[in-house]
Coordinates of C-alpha atoms and ligand atoms in Angstrom, one line a residue:
M1 CA 32.8 79.7 187.5
L2 CA 33.5 78.6 184.0
C3 CA 31.1 75.7 184.4
Q4 CA 28.3 78.0 185.6
V5 CA 28.7 80.0 182.4
C6 CA 28.7 76.7 180.5
L7 CA 25.6 75.5 182.2
C8 CA 23.9 78.8 181.5
C9 CA 24.9 78.6 177.9
L10 CA 23.7 75.1 177.7
F11 CA 20.4 75.9 179.3
F12 CA 19.7 78.6 176.9
S13 CA 21.0 77.0 173.7
R14 CA 19.2 73.7 174.5
G15 CA 16.0 75.6 175.4
F16 CA 16.1 77.6 172.2
Y17 CA 17.1 74.8 170.0
S18 CA 14.8 72.1 171.1
C19 CA 12.5 73.8 173.6
R20 CA 13.7 71.2 176.2
W21 CA 15.3 72.5 179.3
T22 CA 16.3 69.2 180.7
E23 CA 18.5 66.4 179.4
S24 CA 16.6 64.4 176.8
N25 CA 16.8 60.9 175.6
N26 CA 19.7 59.9 173.4
Q27 CA 19.8 60.8 169.7
N28 CA 21.7 58.7 167.2
R29 CA 24.7 60.1 165.5
K30 CA 23.1 60.4 162.1
G31 CA 20.3 62.5 163.5
R32 CA 22.7 64.9 165.0
W33 CA 24.7 65.3 161.8
L34 CA 21.5 65.8 159.9
S35 CA 20.3 68.5 162.3
L36 CA 23.6 70.4 162.2
L37 CA 23.7 70.1 158.4
V38 CA 20.2 71.5 158.0
V39 CA 20.9 74.4 160.2
T40 CA 24.1 75.2 158.4
L41 CA 22.5 75.0 155.0
M42 CA 19.6 77.2 156.1
S43 CA 22.1 79.8 157.4
L44 CA 24.0 79.8 154.2
L45 CA 20.8 80.0 152.1
S46 CA 19.4 82.9 154.1
L47 CA 22.7 84.8 154.0
C48 CA 23.1 84.3 150.3
W49 CA 19.6 85.6 149.8
L50 CA 20.4 88.7 151.9
Y51 CA 23.4 89.2 149.8
I52 CA 21.3 89.0 146.6
C53 CA 18.9 91.6 148.2
F54 CA 21.8 93.9 148.9
A55 CA 22.8 93.6 145.2
I56 CA 19.3 94.2 143.9
S57 CA 18.8 97.2 146.3
N58 CA 20.5 99.4 143.6
D59 CA 17.4 98.7 141.5
Q60 CA 14.8 98.7 144.3
Q61 CA 12.9 101.4 142.5
N62 CA 12.5 99.1 139.5
V63 CA 11.2 96.4 141.7
N64 CA 8.6 98.7 143.3
E65 CA 7.6 100.1 140.0
V66 CA 7.0 96.7 138.5
L67 CA 4.9 95.6 141.5
F68 CA 3.0 98.9 141.3
S69 CA 2.1 98.3 137.7
K70 CA 0.7 94.8 138.7
L71 CA -1.0 95.7 142.0
K72 CA -1.9 99.3 141.3
K73 CA -1.0 100.2 144.8
W74 CA 2.2 101.9 145.9
A75 CA 4.3 100.5 148.8
N76 CA 7.9 100.0 149.4
Y77 CA 7.6 96.3 148.7
F78 CA 11.4 95.9 148.4
L79 CA 11.9 97.2 152.0
V80 CA 9.4 94.7 153.3
V81 CA 11.2 91.8 151.6
V82 CA 14.5 93.0 153.0
I83 CA 13.2 93.2 156.5
I84 CA 11.7 89.8 156.4
S85 CA 14.9 88.4 154.9
A86 CA 17.1 90.0 157.5
V87 CA 14.9 88.6 160.3
L88 CA 15.0 85.1 158.8
A89 CA 18.8 85.3 158.3
S90 CA 19.4 86.5 161.9
Y91 CA 17.2 83.7 163.2
C92 CA 19.0 81.0 161.2
I93 CA 22.4 82.2 162.3
L94 CA 21.4 82.4 165.9
L95 CA 20.2 78.8 165.6
L96 CA 23.5 77.8 164.0
L97 CA 25.4 79.4 166.9
F98 CA 23.3 77.5 169.4
A99 CA 23.8 74.3 167.5
L100 CA 27.6 74.8 167.6
I101 CA 27.5 75.5 171.3
Q102 CA 25.5 72.3 171.8
V103 CA 28.1 70.4 169.7
A104 CA 31.0 72.0 171.7
L105 CA 29.2 71.0 175.0
E106 CA 28.6 67.5 173.6
E107 CA 24.8 68.0 173.7
Q108 CA 21.9 66.6 171.7
L109 CA 20.6 68.4 168.7
H110 CA 16.9 67.9 168.8
L111 CA 15.5 70.6 166.4
H112 CA 12.1 71.7 167.7
W113 CA 9.2 71.3 165.2
L114 CA 8.6 75.1 165.3
H115 CA 12.1 75.6 163.9
K116 CA 11.3 73.1 161.2
I117 CA 8.2 75.0 160.2
I118 CA 10.0 78.3 160.1
F119 CA 12.7 76.6 157.9
C120 CA 10.0 75.4 155.5
F121 CA 8.6 78.9 155.4
C122 CA 12.1 80.3 154.8
V123 CA 12.8 77.9 151.8
I124 CA 9.4 78.7 150.3
F125 CA 9.8 82.4 150.7
I126 CA 13.3 82.5 149.1
T127 CA 12.4 80.1 146.3
A128 CA 9.3 82.1 145.4
L129 CA 11.2 85.4 145.4
A130 CA 14.1 84.0 143.5
S131 CA 11.8 82.6 140.8
G132 CA 10.0 86.0 140.8
V133 CA 13.3 87.7 140.0
S134 CA 14.1 85.1 137.3
T135 CA 10.8 85.7 135.5
K136 CA 10.2 89.4 136.0
G137 CA 13.8 90.7 136.2
P138 CA 16.4 88.2 135.0
E139 CA 18.7 91.2 134.3
E140 CA 19.1 91.4 138.1
W141 CA 21.2 88.2 138.3
P142 CA 24.2 89.9 136.5
T143 CA 24.0 92.6 139.2
V144 CA 24.7 89.9 141.8
L145 CA 27.8 88.9 139.8
T146 CA 28.9 92.6 139.7
L147 CA 28.5 92.8 143.5
L148 CA 30.5 89.6 143.8
Q149 CA 33.2 91.2 141.8
A150 CA 33.2 94.2 144.0
T151 CA 33.3 92.3 147.2
A152 CA 35.3 89.2 146.2
P153 CA 38.6 90.1 148.0
F154 CA 36.8 90.6 151.3
L155 CA 34.6 87.5 150.9
Q156 CA 37.7 85.5 150.4
F157 CA 39.2 86.8 153.6
G158 CA 35.9 85.9 155.4
A159 CA 35.9 82.4 153.9
V160 CA 39.5 81.8 155.1
G161 CA 38.4 82.9 158.6
A162 CA 35.3 80.7 158.6
L163 CA 37.4 77.7 157.3
T164 CA 39.9 78.2 160.1
L165 CA 37.2 78.4 162.7
L166 CA 35.4 75.3 161.5
S167 CA 38.5 73.2 161.0
P168 CA 38.7 71.9 164.6
F169 CA 35.4 70.1 164.0
V170 CA 36.7 68.5 160.9
F171 CA 40.0 67.5 162.6
H172 CA 38.1 66.0 165.5
R173 CA 36.1 63.8 163.1
F174 CA 39.2 63.0 161.2
H175 CA 41.1 61.7 164.3
L176 CA 38.1 59.5 165.3
A177 CA 37.5 58.1 161.9
K178 CA 38.6 54.8 160.5
T179 CA 41.3 54.7 157.8
R180 CA 39.0 54.8 154.8
S181 CA 36.8 57.7 156.2
K182 CA 40.0 59.4 157.1
M183 CA 41.0 59.6 153.4
V184 CA 37.6 60.9 152.4
I185 CA 37.5 63.6 155.1
A186 CA 41.1 64.6 154.3
G187 CA 40.5 64.7 150.6
M188 CA 37.4 66.8 150.9
F189 CA 38.9 69.2 153.4
L190 CA 42.0 69.7 151.3
A191 CA 40.0 70.3 148.2
V192 CA 37.8 72.9 149.9
S193 CA 40.8 74.6 151.5
A194 CA 42.7 74.7 148.2
A195 CA 39.8 76.3 146.5
I196 CA 39.3 78.9 149.1
F197 CA 43.1 79.7 149.4
L198 CA 43.7 79.9 145.7
C199 CA 40.5 81.6 144.5
P200 CA 42.2 85.1 144.5
L201 CA 43.9 83.9 141.3
L202 CA 40.5 84.2 139.6
I203 CA 39.5 87.6 141.2
H204 CA 39.6 90.5 138.8
S205 CA 38.2 93.6 140.3
P206 CA 38.7 96.9 138.4
C207 CA 39.6 98.5 141.8
L208 CA 42.7 96.4 142.1
I209 CA 44.8 99.2 140.6
E210 CA 47.5 101.7 141.6
V211 CA 45.9 104.9 143.0
Q212 CA 47.6 107.0 140.3
E213 CA 45.9 104.8 137.6
L214 CA 42.4 105.6 139.0
P215 CA 40.4 107.2 136.2
E216 CA 38.6 110.5 136.4
K217 CA 35.4 110.4 138.5
P218 CA 32.4 109.6 136.2
K219 CA 30.1 112.6 135.5
L220 CA 26.5 112.4 136.7
I221 CA 23.3 112.4 134.6
G222 CA 20.0 113.0 136.5
H223 CA 17.6 110.0 136.0
R224 CA 14.2 111.8 135.5
G225 CA 15.9 114.7 137.3
A226 CA 16.7 114.2 140.9
P227 CA 13.8 111.8 141.9
M228 CA 15.0 111.4 145.5
L229 CA 14.7 115.2 146.1
A230 CA 11.7 116.1 144.0
P231 CA 8.9 114.3 142.0
E232 CA 10.4 112.6 139.0
N233 CA 10.2 114.3 135.6
T234 CA 9.1 117.7 136.9
M235 CA 10.9 121.0 136.5
M236 CA 11.6 121.1 140.2
S237 CA 13.4 117.7 139.8
F238 CA 15.6 118.9 136.9
N239 CA 16.3 122.1 138.8
R240 CA 17.5 120.1 141.8
S241 CA 19.6 117.8 139.7
L242 CA 21.4 120.9 138.4
E243 CA 22.5 121.5 142.0
C244 CA 24.4 118.2 141.8
G245 CA 26.3 119.5 138.7
V246 CA 24.8 117.0 136.3
I247 CA 26.0 117.1 132.7
A248 CA 22.7 116.0 131.3
F249 CA 19.0 115.6 132.1
E250 CA 17.6 112.1 131.5
T251 CA 13.9 111.9 130.8
D252 CA 11.1 110.1 128.9
V253 CA 9.0 111.6 126.2
Q254 CA 5.5 110.8 125.0
L255 CA 3.1 112.7 122.7
S256 CA -0.3 114.0 123.7
K257 CA -3.5 113.9 121.6
N258 CA -2.6 117.3 120.1
R259 CA 1.0 116.1 119.3
T260 CA 2.8 118.0 122.1
P261 CA 5.8 116.0 123.5
F262 CA 5.6 115.9 127.3
L263 CA 7.6 114.2 130.0
M264 CA 6.4 111.1 131.7
H265 CA 7.9 107.7 132.3
D266 CA 4.9 105.3 132.7
H267 CA 3.0 104.6 129.5
G268 CA 0.3 102.3 128.4
P269 CA -2.6 101.3 130.8
D270 CA -3.0 103.6 133.8
F271 CA 0.1 105.6 132.9
L272 CA -1.1 108.5 135.1
L273 CA -1.7 106.5 138.2
R274 CA 1.7 106.4 139.8
T275 CA 2.8 110.0 139.4
T276 CA -0.3 112.2 139.1
N277 CA -3.5 112.8 141.1
V278 CA -5.6 110.8 138.7
N279 CA -6.7 107.8 140.7
S280 CA -9.2 106.1 138.5
S281 CA -8.1 103.8 135.7
S282 CA -9.6 105.5 132.7
F283 CA -6.7 106.6 130.6
N284 CA -4.6 104.0 128.8
N285 CA -2.6 106.0 126.3
S286 CA -0.9 109.4 126.2
A287 CA -2.9 110.1 123.0
D288 CA -6.1 110.1 125.0
L289 CA -5.5 113.5 126.4
T290 CA -4.5 116.9 125.1
F291 CA -1.5 118.6 126.6
E292 CA -3.8 121.3 128.1
Q293 CA -5.7 118.5 129.9
L294 CA -2.5 116.9 131.1
R295 CA -1.2 120.3 132.3
T296 CA -4.1 120.6 134.7
L297 CA -3.0 117.5 136.6
N298 CA -0.9 117.7 139.8
A299 CA 2.4 115.9 139.5
G300 CA 3.7 116.5 143.0
E301 CA 1.2 115.4 145.6
Q302 CA 1.7 111.7 144.8
F303 CA 5.4 112.1 145.7
L304 CA 4.6 113.4 149.2
K305 CA 2.0 110.7 149.7
N306 CA 4.0 107.7 148.4
D307 CA 7.4 109.0 149.6
P308 CA 9.0 106.5 147.0
Y309 CA 12.5 107.0 148.3
G310 CA 11.8 107.7 152.0
T311 CA 13.3 111.1 151.5
V312 CA 10.3 113.4 152.0
S313 CA 11.3 114.1 155.6
L314 CA 14.5 115.7 154.3
L315 CA 12.5 118.4 152.5
S316 CA 11.8 121.8 154.1
E317 CA 8.2 123.1 154.3
E318 CA 9.1 125.5 151.6
E319 CA 10.3 122.7 149.3
K320 CA 7.2 120.7 150.1
E321 CA 5.1 123.6 149.0
T322 CA 7.0 123.7 145.7
V323 CA 6.5 120.0 145.3
R324 CA 2.7 120.4 145.7
K325 CA 2.7 122.9 142.8
Q326 CA 4.4 120.6 140.2
T327 CA 2.7 119.8 136.9
I328 CA 3.6 117.7 134.0
P329 CA 6.2 119.6 131.9
S330 CA 6.3 119.6 128.1
L331 CA 9.6 118.7 126.4
L332 CA 9.8 122.4 125.3
D333 CA 9.9 123.5 129.0
L334 CA 12.9 121.2 129.6
L335 CA 14.7 122.2 126.4
D336 CA 14.4 125.9 127.3
F337 CA 15.8 125.1 130.8
A338 CA 18.6 123.0 129.3
K339 CA 19.5 125.7 126.8
Q340 CA 19.6 128.3 129.6
H341 CA 22.0 126.1 131.7
N342 CA 24.0 124.7 128.8
T343 CA 23.1 121.2 129.9
S344 CA 22.5 118.2 127.6
V345 CA 19.2 116.2 127.3
I346 CA 18.9 112.5 126.8
F347 CA 15.5 110.8 126.6
D348 CA 13.6 107.7 125.7
L349 CA 10.6 107.9 123.4
K350 CA 7.8 105.9 125.0
N351 CA 4.8 104.5 123.0
K352 CA 7.1 104.4 119.9
E353 CA 5.5 101.2 118.6
T354 CA 2.0 102.7 118.4
E355 CA 2.7 106.2 117.2
K356 CA 4.4 106.5 113.8
N357 CA 5.1 110.3 113.9
D358 CA 6.4 110.6 117.4
T359 CA 10.0 110.9 116.2
N360 CA 9.1 113.5 113.6
D361 CA 7.1 115.6 116.0
T362 CA 9.8 115.4 118.7
V363 CA 12.6 116.4 116.4
K364 CA 10.5 119.3 115.1
T365 CA 10.0 120.5 118.7
I366 CA 13.7 120.3 119.4
L367 CA 14.7 122.2 116.3
E368 CA 12.1 124.9 117.0
S369 CA 13.3 125.3 120.6
G370 CA 16.6 126.7 119.3
I371 CA 18.7 124.6 121.7
P372 CA 22.2 123.9 120.2
Q373 CA 21.9 120.5 118.5
N374 CA 25.0 119.2 120.2
L375 CA 23.2 119.3 123.5
I376 CA 20.8 116.6 122.4
F377 CA 21.9 113.0 123.0
W378 CA 19.7 111.1 120.6
L379 CA 18.9 107.6 122.0
P380 CA 15.8 106.1 120.2
S381 CA 17.2 103.7 117.6
K382 CA 14.1 103.5 115.4
E383 CA 14.3 105.9 112.5
R384 CA 17.8 107.0 113.5
S385 CA 18.8 107.5 109.9
V386 CA 15.9 110.0 109.3
V387 CA 16.9 111.9 112.5
K388 CA 20.5 112.1 111.2
E389 CA 19.2 113.9 108.1
Q390 CA 16.8 116.2 109.8
A391 CA 19.2 117.2 112.6
P392 CA 22.8 116.5 111.7
G393 CA 24.1 118.1 114.9
F394 CA 22.5 115.6 117.4
I395 CA 24.9 113.3 119.2
H396 CA 23.9 109.8 118.6
V397 CA 24.0 107.4 121.6
Y398 CA 23.8 103.7 121.0
E399 CA 22.1 101.1 123.2
N400 CA 24.6 98.2 122.7
E401 CA 28.1 97.6 121.6
T402 CA 27.0 95.9 118.3
D403 CA 24.9 98.9 117.3
L404 CA 27.7 101.2 118.2
E405 CA 30.3 99.4 116.1
K406 CA 28.0 99.0 113.2
N407 CA 27.3 102.8 113.1
N408 CA 30.9 103.8 114.0
G409 CA 29.4 105.7 116.9
S410 CA 31.2 107.5 119.7
H411 CA 28.6 107.3 122.6
L412 CA 27.3 104.2 124.3
N413 CA 24.5 104.0 126.9
V414 CA 23.9 100.6 128.5
K415 CA 22.7 99.1 131.7
Y416 CA 25.6 98.6 134.0
S417 CA 25.2 94.9 134.2
E418 CA 25.1 94.4 130.5
I419 CA 28.7 95.3 129.9
K420 CA 31.9 93.7 131.2
M421 CA 34.1 96.0 133.3
K422 CA 37.0 95.3 131.0
N423 CA 35.0 96.4 127.9
I424 CA 34.4 99.7 129.6
S425 CA 38.1 100.5 129.8
D426 CA 38.7 99.2 126.3
L427 CA 36.0 101.5 124.9
R428 CA 37.4 104.4 126.9
K429 CA 40.8 103.9 125.4
R430 CA 39.2 104.3 122.0
N431 CA 37.8 107.7 123.2
I432 CA 34.2 106.3 123.2
T433 CA 32.0 107.9 125.8
V434 CA 30.4 105.2 128.0
N435 CA 27.3 106.0 130.1
L436 CA 25.9 103.4 132.5
Y437 CA 22.4 103.4 134.0
V438 CA 20.9 103.4 136.6
V439 CA 23.6 103.6 139.3
N440 CA 22.5 104.5 142.8
E441 CA 24.6 102.7 145.3
R442 CA 28.1 103.6 146.4
W443 CA 29.6 100.2 145.8
L444 CA 28.4 100.1 142.2
F445 CA 29.5 103.7 141.5
S446 CA 32.9 102.8 142.9
M447 CA 33.3 99.8 140.6
L448 CA 32.4 101.8 137.5
W449 CA 34.7 104.6 138.6
C450 CA 37.6 102.2 138.8
A451 CA 36.6 100.7 135.4
G452 CA 36.7 104.2 133.8
A453 CA 33.0 104.9 133.0
S454 CA 32.5 108.4 131.5
S455 CA 29.3 109.0 133.3
V456 CA 26.4 107.3 135.1
T457 CA 22.6 108.0 135.1
T458 CA 21.5 108.1 138.7
N459 CA 18.6 108.7 141.1
A460 CA 21.0 109.7 143.9
C461 CA 23.1 112.5 142.3
H462 CA 23.2 114.3 145.7
L463 CA 24.9 111.3 147.3
L464 CA 27.3 110.4 144.5
K465 CA 28.3 114.0 144.1
E466 CA 29.8 113.9 147.6
M467 CA 32.1 110.9 146.9
E468 CA 35.7 112.0 146.6
R469 CA 37.1 108.5 145.9
P470 CA 35.8 105.0 145.3
D471 CA 35.0 103.0 148.4
W472 CA 38.3 101.1 148.0
V473 CA 41.2 101.0 145.7
M474 CA 44.1 98.6 146.3
P475 CA 47.2 98.1 144.2
R476 CA 47.4 94.5 142.9
S477 CA 50.7 93.9 144.6
T478 CA 49.3 94.9 148.0
Y479 CA 46.4 92.5 147.4
L480 CA 48.7 89.7 146.4
I481 CA 50.8 90.1 149.5
T482 CA 47.7 90.4 151.7
W483 CA 46.0 87.2 150.5
I484 CA 49.2 85.2 150.6
L485 CA 49.8 86.3 154.2
V486 CA 46.2 85.6 155.2
D487 CA 46.4 82.2 153.6
I488 CA 49.7 81.3 155.3
S489 CA 48.6 82.4 158.8
S490 CA 45.4 80.4 158.3
A491 CA 47.3 77.3 157.3
L492 CA 49.6 77.7 160.4
V493 CA 46.7 78.1 162.7
M494 CA 45.0 75.1 161.2
M495 CA 48.1 73.0 161.6
A496 CA 48.3 73.9 165.3
L497 CA 44.6 73.1 165.7
F498 CA 45.2 69.7 164.0
H499 CA 47.8 68.8 166.6
W500 CA 45.8 70.2 169.4
T501 CA 42.7 68.2 168.6
K502 CA 44.8 65.1 168.3
H503 CA 46.5 65.7 171.6
N504 CA 43.2 66.4 173.3
L505 CA 41.7 63.1 172.1
R506 CA 44.7 61.1 173.2
H507 CA 44.7 62.9 176.5
N508 CA 41.1 62.1 177.0
A509 CA 41.7 58.4 176.1
D510 CA 44.8 58.1 178.4
G511 CA 43.4 60.1 181.3
P512 CA 42.1 58.8 184.6
S513 CA 38.7 58.6 182.9
N514 CA 38.2 55.1 181.5
D515 CA 37.3 53.8 178.1
N516 CA 33.7 54.1 179.0
E517 CA 33.8 57.9 179.0
Q518 CA 35.6 57.9 175.7
E519 CA 32.8 55.8 174.3
V520 CA 30.2 58.2 175.6
F521 CA 32.1 61.1 174.0
L522 CA 32.3 59.3 170.7
T523 CA 28.6 58.7 170.6
R524 CA 27.7 62.1 171.6
L525 CA 29.6 64.0 169.1
P526 CA 27.7 64.4 165.9
Ligands
LIG1 C1 28.6 124.7 127.2 O1 29.4 123.6 127.8 C2 30.4 123.1 127.1 C3 31.1 122.0 127.8 O2 30.2 121.4 128.7 C4 31.4 124.2 126.7 O3 32.4 123.7 125.9 C5 30.7 125.4 126.1 O4 31.6 126.4 125.9 C6 29.6 125.8 126.9 N1 28.8 126.8 126.1 C7 28.4 128.0 126.6 C8 27.6 128.9 125.7 O5 28.7 128.3 127.8
LIG2 C1 21.3 96.4 119.6 O1 20.4 97.5 119.5 C2 19.7 97.5 118.2 C3 18.9 98.8 118.2 O2 18.3 99.0 119.4 C4 18.8 96.3 118.2 O3 18.1 96.3 117.0 C5 19.7 95.1 118.3 O4 18.9 93.9 118.3 C6 20.5 95.1 119.5 N1 21.5 94.0 119.5 C7 21.7 93.3 120.6 C8 22.7 92.2 120.4 O5 21.1 93.4 121.6
LIG3 C1 41.7 110.1 122.4 O1 41.7 111.5 122.7 C2 43.0 112.0 123.1 C3 42.8 113.4 123.5 O2 41.6 114.0 123.1 C4 44.0 111.8 122.0 O3 45.2 112.3 122.4 C5 44.1 110.3 121.6 O4 45.0 110.2 120.5 C6 42.7 109.7 121.3 N1 42.8 108.3 121.1 C7 42.3 107.7 120.1 C8 42.5 106.2 120.1 O5 41.6 108.2 119.3

């Protein structure tokens, strides 16, 4: 019975691995090692890349926007990359599984040429994308480190499990090796085990705290409104973000030809292409058009067409109708709305390099709107001193810690990956308000919550609003006990496996089967 299952396994794994369904000619030991090594490395590489994709998924909108500005065509490029990566990773892992079955059944490991070609493709694909990230978005790498920090305790448990599972293979080699190789194998194995067992000493996640110490939940700021529920930077979007209970509207301001500040993120060449119904490349600057001209454009249809967040299907027919009617708002529209709802406004000034009077005209519009000055979070750093004179009531928000300290400020707004978790809690202890952008995923929001962030700018206010606690919070003492117990049980299991493999070999050698079989066994094992 068992052997039939074995045969079946063997048949499939051999068939898949080498496309040979029958016993093949002998392969030397080096060849088998190499084959196993290649498959293992490919599995690790593809898994690491998938992990990186998972980290970057918080910023997938950035990725798509950058590619849109290059290719002038909207698509969910990120999703395509993730799907291809997931397929490649599953394929590599399946192959590794078959390789391990082959090893367990003392079979050959002839890697079929088709697998080799796919491996080459996989390496090229990942290298190309990784260098793309390095050149176009190097700020994404710290995000991966942040995810590492968030998942480190669980990765360590996984690594201990994997080490325990793989140890019999190492022990087997060890028992068969000559004295000198024995020392090398033992040395390497002990070093790797020690590193995996002891790495929790280096793990510092902000969520390793007592539940009572958990800071207040960060407030939410709507990034261009609620862009998953309505077209970004439209009045409908700000209205919907209000339903999430945001404390502020985040937006982007540019000035039209007739000096009216209006709301739009994209600037420079083809700035209308992504969000409005202009589809020819004829406008390269916000100052090319008057606000009256801009006002005639439709700012909603593109959202229904591109479905940038895959959320259009969640909208009712009535909501879709409202989307279709959206136009480009002026800053004044938003200020009136913010004033009415006692909600703050924070914005970036685009095109600030080319237009000298943008700051002046924007401040003038704000003052004329009659909005209480303390509802304005002033972010643009250029001409800050002038703004301080013109509008002493604005709250000044700084873009980095140096600038904050220099100006003795009380509000900081940085990208989440540009600040250490520990610095967030240190700044909060000094009553400095810390806002992080753009935070969309639960794992990231959880980390920043534990770290004590005051607020986050988000695309997904409707999802983060629902969270009642971080994904996980664990007291340090509980974690300490857990990892020590996990390490000890793993060590005990490995000791048992060590003796078992030794006993097994001796049994094989002493058994009725003769030396000849032992020899065959020796040569067959990689
Ligand atoms: C506006 O909100 C702030 C706090 O968010 C509150 O202190 C203030 O009283 C509110 N003002 C009005 C007019 O409701
Ligand atoms: C901090 O921000 C200011 C103003 O934007 C800028 O001039 C300065 O170079 C920044 N410093 C660092 C270290 O990034
Ligand atoms: C921070 O604010 C709290 C309450 O508003 C106050 O009790 C505390 O002394 C302040 N801490 C510092 C360092 O200013």
